[in-house]
Coordinates of N, CA, C and O in Angstrom, one line a residue:
M705 N -41.6 25.6 22.9 CA -40.2 25.6 22.4 C -40.2 25.8 20.9 O -40.9 25.3 20.2
K706 N -39.3 26.7 20.5 CA -39.2 27.1 19.1 C -38.3 26.1 18.4 O -37.4 25.4 19.0
L707 N -38.6 26.0 17.1 CA -37.8 25.1 16.3 C -36.4 25.5 16.1 O -35.4 24.7 16.0
D708 N -36.2 26.9 16.1 CA -34.8 27.4 16.0 C -33.9 27.0 17.1 O -32.7 26.9 16.9
S709 N -34.4 26.9 18.3 CA -33.5 26.5 19.4 C -33.1 25.1 19.3 O -32.1 24.7 19.9
L710 N -33.8 24.2 18.6 CA -33.4 22.8 18.4 C -32.3 22.7 17.3 O -31.4 21.9 17.5
V711 N -32.3 23.6 16.3 CA -31.3 23.6 15.3 C -30.0 24.3 15.8 O -30.1 25.4 16.3
K712 N -28.9 23.7 15.7 CA -27.7 24.3 16.3 C -27.2 25.5 15.5 O -26.8 26.5 16.0
N713 N -27.3 25.4 14.1 CA -26.8 26.6 13.3 C -28.0 27.4 13.0 O -28.7 27.2 12.0
N714 N -28.3 28.4 13.8 CA -29.4 29.3 13.6 C -28.9 30.7 13.3 O -29.7 31.7 13.5
K715 N -27.7 30.8 12.7 CA -27.2 32.1 12.3 C -27.6 32.4 10.9 O -27.6 31.5 10.0
K716 N -27.9 33.7 10.6 CA -28.3 34.0 9.2 C -27.1 34.1 8.3 O -26.0 34.4 8.8
K717 N -27.2 33.8 7.0 CA -26.2 33.8 6.1 C -25.8 35.3 5.8 O -26.8 36.1 5.7
I718 N -24.5 35.7 5.8 CA -24.1 37.0 5.5 C -24.3 37.3 4.1 O -23.8 36.6 3.2
R719 N -25.1 38.4 3.8 CA -25.4 38.7 2.4 C -24.5 39.9 2.0 O -24.7 41.0 2.5
V720 N -23.5 39.6 1.2 CA -22.5 40.6 0.8 C -23.0 41.5 -0.3 O -23.8 41.0 -1.1
G721 N -22.4 42.7 -0.4 CA -22.8 43.6 -1.4 C -24.2 44.2 -1.3 O -24.9 44.5 -2.3
R722 N -24.6 44.5 0.0 CA -26.0 45.0 0.2 C -25.9 46.4 0.9 O -26.6 46.6 1.8
G723 N -24.9 47.2 0.5 CA -24.8 48.6 1.0 C -23.8 48.7 2.1 O -23.4 47.8 2.7
I724 N -23.4 50.0 2.3 CA -22.3 50.3 3.2 C -22.6 50.1 4.7 O -21.8 49.8 5.5
G725 N -23.9 50.1 5.0 CA -24.3 50.0 6.4 C -24.1 48.6 6.9 O -24.0 48.3 8.1
T726 N -24.0 47.6 6.1 CA -23.8 46.2 6.5 C -22.4 45.9 6.9 O -22.1 44.9 7.6
G727 N -21.5 46.7 6.4 CA -20.1 46.5 6.6 C -19.5 45.5 5.6 O -18.3 45.2 5.6
K728 N -20.4 45.0 4.8 CA -19.9 44.0 3.7 C -20.4 44.5 2.3 O -20.8 43.8 1.5
G729 N -20.4 45.8 2.2 CA -20.9 46.4 0.9 C -19.7 46.8 0.0 O -18.6 46.4 0.3
K730 N -20.0 47.5 -1.0 CA -19.0 47.9 -2.0 C -18.2 46.8 -2.6 O -18.6 46.1 -3.5
T731 N -17.0 46.6 -2.0 CA -16.1 45.5 -2.5 C -16.4 44.1 -2.0 O -15.8 43.2 -2.4
S732 N -17.4 44.1 -1.1 CA -17.8 42.8 -0.5 C -16.7 41.9 0.0 O -16.6 40.7 -0.2
S733 N -15.8 42.6 0.8 CA -14.7 41.9 1.5 C -13.7 41.3 0.5 O -13.0 40.4 0.9
R734 N -13.7 41.8 -0.7 CA -12.7 41.2 -1.7 C -11.5 42.1 -1.9 O -10.6 41.7 -2.7
G735 N -11.5 43.2 -1.2 CA -10.3 44.1 -1.4 C -10.5 44.9 -2.7 O -11.6 44.9 -3.3
H736 N -9.4 45.6 -3.2 CA -9.5 46.4 -4.4 C -8.9 45.7 -5.5 O -7.7 45.3 -5.4
K737 N -9.5 45.7 -6.7 CA -9.0 45.3 -8.0 C -8.3 43.9 -7.9 O -8.6 43.1 -7.0
G738 N -7.5 43.6 -8.8 CA -6.7 42.3 -8.8 C -7.5 41.1 -9.2 O -8.8 41.2 -9.3
Q739 N -6.8 40.0 -9.4 CA -7.5 38.8 -9.9 C -8.5 38.2 -9.0 O -9.6 37.8 -9.4
K740 N -8.2 38.3 -7.7 CA -9.1 37.6 -6.7 C -10.4 38.4 -6.5 O -11.3 37.9 -5.9
S741 N -10.4 39.7 -6.9 CA -11.6 40.5 -6.7 C -12.7 40.2 -7.8 O -13.8 40.5 -7.6
R742 N -12.2 39.6 -8.9 CA -13.1 39.4 -10.0 C -14.0 38.1 -9.7 O -13.6 37.3 -9.0
S743 N -15.1 38.1 -10.4 CA -16.0 36.9 -10.2 C -15.5 35.8 -11.1 O -15.0 36.0 -12.2
G744 N -15.7 34.5 -10.7 CA -15.4 33.4 -11.5 C -13.9 33.1 -11.7 O -13.6 32.4 -12.7
V745 N -13.1 33.6 -10.9 CA -11.6 33.4 -11.0 C -11.1 32.7 -9.8 O -11.3 33.1 -8.7
A746 N -10.5 31.6 -10.1 CA -9.8 30.8 -9.0 C -8.4 30.5 -9.5 O -8.2 30.2 -10.7
I747 N -7.4 30.7 -8.7 CA -6.0 30.5 -9.1 C -5.7 29.0 -8.8 O -5.4 28.7 -7.6
K748 N -5.9 28.2 -9.8 CA -5.8 26.7 -9.6 C -4.4 26.3 -9.3 O -3.4 26.8 -10.0
S749 N -4.2 25.5 -8.4 CA -2.9 24.9 -8.0 C -1.9 25.9 -7.6 O -0.7 25.6 -7.5
F750 N -2.3 27.2 -7.3 CA -1.4 28.2 -6.8 C -1.4 28.1 -5.3 O -2.5 28.1 -4.6
E751 N -0.2 28.0 -4.7 CA -0.1 27.8 -3.3 C 0.6 28.9 -2.6 O 1.4 28.7 -1.7
G752 N 0.3 30.1 -3.0 CA 0.9 31.3 -2.4 C 2.4 31.4 -2.5 O 3.0 31.9 -1.6
G753 N 2.9 31.0 -3.6 CA 4.4 31.1 -3.8 C 5.1 29.9 -3.3 O 6.3 29.7 -3.7
Q754 N 4.5 29.1 -2.5 CA 5.1 27.8 -2.1 C 5.2 26.9 -3.3 O 4.4 27.0 -4.2
M755 N 6.3 26.1 -3.4 CA 6.5 25.2 -4.5 C 5.2 24.3 -4.6 O 4.9 23.5 -3.7
P756 N 4.5 24.3 -5.8 CA 3.3 23.5 -5.9 C 3.5 22.0 -5.8 O 4.6 21.5 -6.1
L757 N 2.5 21.3 -5.4 CA 2.6 19.9 -5.2 C 3.0 19.2 -6.4 O 3.9 18.3 -6.4
Y758 N 2.5 19.5 -7.6 CA 2.8 18.8 -8.8 C 4.3 19.0 -9.2 O 4.9 18.2 -9.9
R759 N 4.9 20.1 -8.7 CA 6.4 20.3 -8.9 C 7.3 19.7 -7.8 O 8.4 19.4 -8.1
R760 N 6.7 19.4 -6.7 CA 7.4 18.8 -5.6 C 7.6 17.3 -5.8 O 8.6 16.7 -5.3
L761 N 6.6 16.7 -6.4 CA 6.7 15.2 -6.6 C 7.6 14.9 -7.8 O 7.7 15.6 -8.7
P762 N 8.3 13.7 -7.7 CA 9.2 13.3 -8.7 C 8.5 12.9 -10.0 O 7.3 12.4 -9.9
K763 N 9.1 13.0 -11.1 CA 8.6 12.6 -12.4 C 8.7 11.0 -12.4 O 9.7 10.5 -11.9
R764 N 7.7 10.4 -12.9 CA 7.7 8.9 -13.0 C 7.3 8.4 -14.3 O 6.4 9.0 -15.0
G765 N 7.9 7.3 -14.8 CA 7.4 6.7 -16.0 C 8.0 7.2 -17.2 O 8.7 8.2 -17.2
F766 N 7.6 6.6 -18.3 CA 8.2 6.9 -19.6 C 7.2 6.4 -20.7 O 6.7 5.3 -20.6
K767 N 6.9 7.3 -21.7 CA 6.1 6.9 -22.8 C 6.9 7.0 -24.1 O 7.3 8.1 -24.4
S768 N 7.1 5.9 -24.7 CA 7.9 5.8 -25.9 C 7.0 6.4 -27.1 O 5.9 6.0 -27.2
F769 N 7.6 7.2 -27.9 CA 6.9 7.8 -29.1 C 6.8 6.7 -30.2 O 5.8 6.7 -30.9
N770 N 7.8 5.9 -30.3 CA 7.8 4.9 -31.4 C 7.5 3.5 -30.9 O 8.1 2.5 -31.3
K771 N 6.5 3.4 -30.0 CA 6.1 2.1 -29.5 C 5.4 1.3 -30.5 O 4.5 1.8 -31.2
K772 N 5.8 0.1 -30.7 CA 5.1 -0.8 -31.7 C 4.0 -1.6 -31.0 O 4.2 -2.1 -29.9
N773 N 2.9 -1.7 -31.6 CA 1.8 -2.4 -31.0 C 1.9 -3.9 -31.5 O 1.5 -4.2 -32.6
I774 N 2.5 -4.7 -30.7 CA 2.8 -6.1 -31.0 C 2.0 -7.0 -30.1 O 2.1 -6.9 -28.9
A775 N 1.1 -7.8 -30.7 CA 0.4 -8.8 -29.9 C 1.3 -10.0 -29.7 O 1.9 -10.5 -30.6
I776 N 1.4 -10.5 -28.4 CA 2.3 -11.6 -28.1 C 1.4 -12.8 -27.7 O 0.5 -12.7 -26.9
L777 N 1.7 -13.9 -28.4 CA 1.0 -15.1 -28.2 C 2.0 -16.3 -27.9 O 2.9 -16.4 -28.6
N778 N 1.7 -17.0 -26.8 CA 2.5 -18.2 -26.5 C 1.9 -19.4 -27.2 O 0.7 -19.4 -27.5
L779 N 2.6 -20.4 -27.4 CA 2.1 -21.6 -28.0 C 1.0 -22.3 -27.2 O 0.0 -22.8 -27.7
S780 N 1.1 -22.1 -25.8 CA 0.0 -22.7 -25.0 C -1.3 -22.0 -25.2 O -2.3 -22.6 -25.2
K781 N -1.2 -20.7 -25.5 CA -2.4 -19.9 -25.8 C -3.0 -20.3 -27.1 O -4.2 -20.5 -27.2
I782 N -2.2 -20.5 -28.1 CA -2.6 -20.9 -29.4 C -3.3 -22.3 -29.3 O -4.3 -22.6 -29.9
Q783 N -2.7 -23.2 -28.5 CA -3.2 -24.6 -28.4 C -4.6 -24.5 -27.7 O -5.5 -25.2 -28.1
S784 N -4.8 -23.6 -26.7 CA -6.0 -23.5 -26.0 C -7.1 -22.9 -26.9 O -8.3 -23.3 -26.9
I785 N -6.7 -22.0 -27.9 CA -7.6 -21.5 -28.9 C -8.1 -22.6 -29.8 O -9.3 -22.7 -30.1
L786 N -7.2 -23.4 -30.2 CA -7.5 -24.6 -31.1 C -8.4 -25.6 -30.4 O -9.3 -26.2 -31.0
D787 N -8.1 -25.8 -29.1 CA -8.9 -26.8 -28.3 C -10.3 -26.4 -28.1 O -11.2 -27.3 -28.1
K788 N -10.6 -25.1 -28.0 CA -12.0 -24.7 -27.7 C -12.9 -25.1 -28.8 O -14.0 -25.5 -28.5
G789 N -12.5 -24.9 -30.1 CA -13.4 -25.3 -31.2 C -14.5 -24.3 -31.5 O -15.1 -24.4 -32.6
T790 N -14.8 -23.4 -30.6 CA -15.8 -22.4 -30.9 C -15.4 -21.4 -31.9 O -16.2 -20.8 -32.6
N791 N -14.1 -21.2 -32.0 CA -13.5 -20.2 -33.0 C -13.4 -20.7 -34.4 O -13.3 -19.9 -35.3
K792 N -13.5 -22.0 -34.6 CA -13.5 -22.6 -36.0 C -12.3 -22.2 -36.8 O -12.4 -21.9 -37.9
I793 N -11.1 -22.3 -36.1 CA -9.9 -22.0 -36.8 C -9.4 -23.3 -37.3 O -9.1 -24.2 -36.6
K794 N -9.3 -23.5 -38.7 CA -9.0 -24.8 -39.3 C -7.4 -25.0 -39.3 O -6.9 -25.8 -38.5
D795 N -6.8 -24.5 -40.3 CA -5.4 -24.9 -40.4 C -4.4 -23.7 -40.6 O -3.2 -23.8 -40.5
T796 N -5.0 -22.5 -40.7 CA -4.1 -21.3 -40.8 C -4.4 -20.3 -39.7 O -5.6 -20.2 -39.2
L797 N -3.4 -19.6 -39.3 CA -3.6 -18.6 -38.2 C -2.7 -17.4 -38.5 O -1.5 -17.6 -38.7
D798 N -3.3 -16.2 -38.5 CA -2.6 -15.0 -38.7 C -3.3 -13.9 -37.9 O -4.3 -14.1 -37.3
I799 N -2.7 -12.7 -37.9 CA -3.2 -11.6 -37.1 C -4.6 -11.2 -37.6 O -5.5 -10.8 -36.8
K800 N -4.9 -11.3 -38.9 CA -6.2 -10.9 -39.5 C -7.3 -11.8 -38.9 O -8.4 -11.3 -38.5
I801 N -7.0 -13.1 -38.9 CA -8.0 -14.1 -38.4 C -8.2 -13.9 -36.9 O -9.4 -13.9 -36.4
L802 N -7.2 -13.6 -36.2 CA -7.3 -13.4 -34.7 C -8.1 -12.2 -34.4 O -8.9 -12.2 -33.5
K803 N -8.0 -11.1 -35.2 CA -8.8 -9.9 -35.0 C -10.2 -10.2 -35.4 O -11.1 -9.7 -34.7
E804 N -10.5 -10.9 -36.5 CA -11.9 -11.2 -36.9 C -12.6 -12.0 -35.8 O -13.8 -11.8 -35.6
K805 N -11.9 -13.0 -35.2 CA -12.5 -13.8 -34.2 C -12.5 -13.1 -32.8 O -13.0 -13.7 -31.8
K806 N -12.0 -11.9 -32.8 CA -11.9 -11.1 -31.5 C -11.1 -11.8 -30.4 O -11.5 -11.8 -29.3
L807 N -10.1 -12.5 -30.8 CA -9.2 -13.2 -29.9 C -8.1 -12.2 -29.4 O -7.5 -12.4 -28.3
I808 N -7.8 -11.2 -30.3 CA -6.8 -10.2 -29.9 C -7.5 -8.8 -30.2 O -8.4 -8.7 -31.0
N809 N -7.0 -7.8 -29.5 CA -7.5 -6.4 -29.7 C -7.2 -5.9 -31.1 O -6.1 -6.2 -31.6
K810 N -8.0 -5.1 -31.7 CA -7.8 -4.5 -33.0 C -6.7 -3.5 -33.0 O -6.2 -3.1 -34.1
K811 N -6.2 -3.0 -31.9 CA -5.1 -2.0 -31.8 C -3.8 -2.6 -32.3 O -2.9 -1.9 -32.6
Y812 N -3.7 -3.9 -32.2 CA -2.4 -4.6 -32.5 C -2.2 -4.6 -34.0 O -3.1 -4.9 -34.8
S813 N -0.9 -4.3 -34.4 CA -0.6 -4.3 -35.9 C 0.3 -5.4 -36.2 O 0.4 -5.7 -37.4
K814 N 1.0 -6.0 -35.3 CA 2.0 -7.1 -35.5 C 1.8 -8.2 -34.5 O 1.2 -8.0 -33.5
L815 N 2.2 -9.4 -34.9 CA 2.1 -10.6 -34.1 C 3.4 -11.2 -33.8 O 4.3 -11.4 -34.7
K816 N 3.6 -11.6 -32.6 CA 4.8 -12.3 -32.2 C 4.5 -13.6 -31.5 O 3.6 -13.6 -30.6
I817 N 5.1 -14.7 -31.9 CA 4.9 -16.0 -31.3 C 6.0 -16.4 -30.4 O 7.2 -16.3 -30.8
L818 N 5.7 -16.7 -29.1 CA 6.7 -17.2 -28.2 C 6.5 -18.6 -27.8 O 5.4 -19.2 -28.0
G819 N 7.6 -19.3 -27.4 CA 7.6 -20.7 -27.2 C 7.2 -21.3 -25.9 O 7.5 -22.5 -25.7
T820 N 6.5 -20.6 -25.0 CA 6.1 -21.2 -23.8 C 4.9 -22.1 -24.0 O 3.9 -21.7 -24.7
G821 N 5.0 -23.3 -23.5 CA 3.9 -24.3 -23.7 C 4.2 -25.2 -24.9 O 5.2 -25.1 -25.5
E822 N 3.2 -26.1 -25.1 CA 3.4 -27.1 -26.2 C 2.2 -26.9 -27.2 O 1.1 -26.4 -26.9
I823 N 2.5 -27.3 -28.5 CA 1.4 -27.3 -29.5 C 1.4 -28.7 -30.1 O 2.4 -29.3 -30.4
K824 N 0.2 -29.2 -30.2 CA 0.0 -30.6 -30.7 C -0.5 -30.6 -32.1 O -0.1 -31.5 -32.9
K825 N -1.3 -29.7 -32.5 CA -1.9 -29.8 -33.9 C -1.0 -29.1 -34.9 O -0.3 -28.1 -34.6
N826 N -0.9 -29.7 -36.1 CA -0.1 -29.1 -37.1 C -0.9 -28.0 -37.8 O -2.0 -28.2 -38.3
I827 N -0.4 -26.8 -37.7 CA -1.1 -25.6 -38.1 C -0.1 -24.6 -38.8 O 1.1 -24.6 -38.5
E828 N -0.6 -23.9 -39.8 CA 0.2 -23.0 -40.5 C 0.0 -21.6 -39.9 O -1.1 -21.1 -39.9
I829 N 1.1 -21.0 -39.4 CA 1.0 -19.7 -38.7 C 1.9 -18.7 -39.4 O 3.0 -19.0 -39.8
S830 N 1.3 -17.6 -39.7 CA 2.1 -16.5 -40.3 C 2.1 -15.3 -39.2 O 1.1 -14.8 -38.8
A831 N 3.3 -14.9 -38.9 CA 3.5 -13.9 -37.8 C 4.7 -13.0 -38.3 O 5.4 -13.3 -39.2
H832 N 4.8 -11.9 -37.6 CA 5.8 -10.9 -37.9 C 7.2 -11.3 -37.2 O 8.2 -11.1 -37.7
F833 N 7.0 -11.9 -36.0 CA 8.2 -12.3 -35.2 C 7.9 -13.6 -34.6 O 6.8 -13.9 -34.3
A834 N 9.0 -14.4 -34.3 CA 8.8 -15.7 -33.6 C 10.1 -16.0 -33.0 O 11.2 -15.7 -33.5
S835 N 10.1 -16.6 -31.8 CA 11.3 -17.0 -31.1 C 11.8 -18.4 -31.7 O 11.0 -19.1 -32.4
K836 N 13.0 -18.7 -31.5 CA 13.6 -19.9 -32.0 C 12.9 -21.1 -31.5 O 12.6 -22.1 -32.2
Q837 N 12.6 -21.1 -30.2 CA 11.9 -22.1 -29.5 C 10.5 -22.4 -30.1 O 10.2 -23.5 -30.3
A838 N 9.8 -21.3 -30.4 CA 8.5 -21.4 -30.9 C 8.5 -22.1 -32.3 O 7.7 -23.0 -32.6
S839 N 9.5 -21.6 -33.1 CA 9.5 -22.2 -34.5 C 9.9 -23.6 -34.5 O 9.4 -24.4 -35.3
E840 N 10.8 -24.0 -33.6 CA 11.2 -25.4 -33.4 C 10.0 -26.3 -33.0 O 9.8 -27.4 -33.6
K841 N 9.2 -25.8 -32.1 CA 8.1 -26.6 -31.6 C 7.0 -26.7 -32.6 O 6.4 -27.8 -32.7
I842 N 6.8 -25.7 -33.4 CA 5.7 -25.7 -34.4 C 6.1 -26.7 -35.5 O 5.3 -27.5 -35.9
E843 N 7.4 -26.7 -35.9 CA 7.9 -27.6 -37.0 C 7.9 -29.0 -36.5 O 7.7 -30.0 -37.2
K844 N 8.2 -29.2 -35.2 CA 8.2 -30.5 -34.6 C 6.8 -31.1 -34.6 O 6.6 -32.4 -34.8
A845 N 5.8 -30.3 -34.4 CA 4.4 -30.8 -34.4 C 3.9 -31.0 -35.8 O 2.7 -31.4 -36.0
G846 N 4.7 -30.7 -36.8 CA 4.2 -30.8 -38.2 C 3.6 -29.6 -38.8 O 3.1 -29.7 -39.9
G847 N 3.7 -28.5 -38.1 CA 3.2 -27.2 -38.6 C 4.2 -26.5 -39.4 O 5.3 -26.9 -39.7
K848 N 3.8 -25.3 -39.9 CA 4.7 -24.4 -40.6 C 4.6 -23.0 -40.1 O 3.5 -22.5 -39.9
L849 N 5.7 -22.3 -40.0 CA 5.7 -20.9 -39.5 C 6.3 -20.1 -40.6 O 7.4 -20.3 -41.1
S850 N 5.6 -19.1 -41.0 CA 6.1 -18.2 -42.1 C 6.2 -16.8 -41.4 O 5.2 -16.3 -40.8
I851 N 7.3 -16.1 -41.6 CA 7.6 -14.8 -41.1 C 7.2 -13.8 -42.1 O 7.7 -13.8 -43.3
V852 N 6.3 -12.8 -41.8 CA 5.8 -11.8 -42.7 C 6.8 -10.6 -42.5 O 7.0 -10.1 -41.4
K853 N 7.3 -10.1 -43.6 CA 8.1 -8.9 -43.7 C 7.3 -7.8 -44.0 O 6.6 -7.7 -45.0
K854 N 7.2 -6.8 -43.0 CA 6.3 -5.6 -43.2 C 7.0 -4.4 -42.7 O 7.4 -4.3 -41.6

């Protein structure tokens, strides 16, 4: 028994461009001239005149050009940062310190304090924005909130 009879695909590969006697010579079944007859050319996302998929699907989403990179911190998050003690944040907290301690990403340029949660320690916080609730809770705990104008 031959090995070829065991293998299902025992047809030879058609070698194009090997003379007129093969029937696949000269233009090598590519027709005459035109973009598709050239080597290394593929018409990407062309669907034969049919409306392409990327144009059939609806546009989604929106990217704002003047998006502000604002880091948002809740009071509960600030309290958990203070409780950990590994960060060694003493009595002041601002965006520069948070970036140095790698508690927020360096892409943020401004800091906003929101009032979700409670804060127990009196701490001086300087931020660009703060909610009324947050400022009330900070002052109630004996801390101080200063708004940076920038």
